PDB file of C-alpha atoms in Angstrom:
ATOM      1  CA  UNK A 971      42.720  18.171  39.880  1.00 55.00           C
ATOM      2  CA  UNK A 972      39.469  17.308  39.573  1.00 61.00           C
ATOM      3  CA  UNK A 973      37.331  15.730  37.339  1.00 71.00           C
ATOM      4  CA  UNK A 974      34.142  17.821  38.273  1.00 70.00           C
ATOM      5  CA  UNK A 975      33.404  20.490  35.956  1.00 76.00           C
ATOM      6  CA  UNK A 976      34.131  24.045  37.750  1.00 87.00           C
ATOM      7  CA  UNK A 977      30.978  25.267  39.408  1.00 84.00           C
ATOM      8  CA  UNK A 978      30.365  28.757  40.800  1.00 84.00           C
ATOM      9  CA  UNK A 979      30.337  28.545  45.034  1.00 89.00           C
ATOM     10  CA  UNK A 980      26.789  28.147  46.330  1.00 92.00           C
ATOM     11  CA  UNK A 981      25.216  30.534  48.082  1.00 96.00           C
ATOM     12  CA  UNK A 982      24.342  30.715  51.393  1.00 95.00           C
ATOM     13  CA  UNK A 983      20.738  30.105  51.011  1.00 96.00           C
ATOM     14  CA  UNK A 984      21.265  27.254  48.398  1.00 96.00           C
ATOM     15  CA  UNK A 985      23.888  25.604  50.931  1.00 96.00           C
ATOM     16  CA  UNK A 986      21.433  25.496  53.906  1.00 97.00           C
ATOM     17  CA  UNK A 987      18.551  23.916  51.521  1.00 97.00           C
ATOM     18  CA  UNK A 988      21.251  21.439  50.330  1.00 96.00           C
ATOM     19  CA  UNK A 989      22.053  20.179  53.407  1.00 97.00           C
ATOM     20  CA  UNK A 990      18.194  20.663  54.941  1.00 98.00           C
ATOM     21  CA  UNK A 991      17.569  17.195  54.210  1.00 98.00           C
ATOM     22  CA  UNK A 992      21.007  15.958  55.999  1.00 98.00           C
ATOM     23  CA  UNK A 993      20.114  18.056  59.233  1.00 98.00           C
ATOM     24  CA  UNK A 994      16.875  16.596  59.639  1.00 98.00           C
ATOM     25  CA  UNK A 995      17.728  12.891  59.262  1.00 98.00           C
ATOM     26  CA  UNK A 996      20.697  14.125  61.897  1.00 98.00           C
ATOM     27  CA  UNK A 997      17.861  15.197  64.070  1.00 98.00           C
ATOM     28  CA  UNK A 998      15.613  11.989  63.742  1.00 98.00           C
ATOM     29  CA  UNK A 999      18.719   9.937  64.411  1.00 98.00           C
ATOM     30  CA  UNK A1000      19.830  11.771  67.453  1.00 98.00           C
ATOM     31  CA  UNK A1001      16.228  11.538  68.793  1.00 98.00           C
ATOM     32  CA  UNK A1002      16.509   7.926  68.556  1.00 98.00           C
ATOM     33  CA  UNK A1003      19.706   7.805  70.140  1.00 98.00           C
ATOM     34  CA  UNK A1004      18.386   9.753  73.344  1.00 98.00           C
ATOM     35  CA  UNK A1005      15.575   7.278  73.425  1.00 98.00           C
ATOM     36  CA  UNK A1006      17.690   4.023  73.566  1.00 98.00           C
ATOM     37  CA  UNK A1007      20.117   5.644  75.968  1.00 98.00           C
ATOM     38  CA  UNK A1008      17.004   6.839  78.264  1.00 98.00           C
ATOM     39  CA  UNK A1009      15.772   3.083  77.955  1.00 98.00           C
ATOM     40  CA  UNK A1010      19.403   1.962  78.936  1.00 97.00           C
ATOM     41  CA  UNK A1011      19.675   4.159  81.966  1.00 97.00           C
ATOM     42  CA  UNK A1012      16.344   2.998  82.903  1.00 96.00           C
ATOM     43  CA  UNK A1013      17.574  -0.884  82.784  1.00 96.00           C
ATOM     44  CA  UNK A1014      20.885   0.283  84.869  1.00 95.00           C
ATOM     45  CA  UNK A1015      18.694   1.755  87.421  1.00 95.00           C
ATOM     46  CA  UNK A1016      16.482  -1.309  87.837  1.00 96.00           C
ATOM     47  CA  UNK A1017      19.469  -3.006  88.499  1.00 95.00           C
ATOM     48  CA  UNK A1018      20.765  -0.710  91.003  1.00 90.00           C
ATOM     49  CA  UNK A1019      24.233  -0.396  92.654  1.00 81.00           C
ATOM     50  CA  UNK A1020      26.387  -3.318  92.551  1.00 71.00           C
ATOM     51  CA  UNK A1021      28.833  -1.991  94.272  1.00 56.00           C
TER      52      UNK A1021
END
């Protein structure tokens, strides 16, 4: 059993509004990751094949 009071389920609109800030932050993190991966790829290309 949960200690939280019973609450009615969120409507789809309320749920979307509740998670919107989290989705925005995830998008920001994804952009940062992509930028870092591109920087890494550029450095690897600068080294060239080492095989």
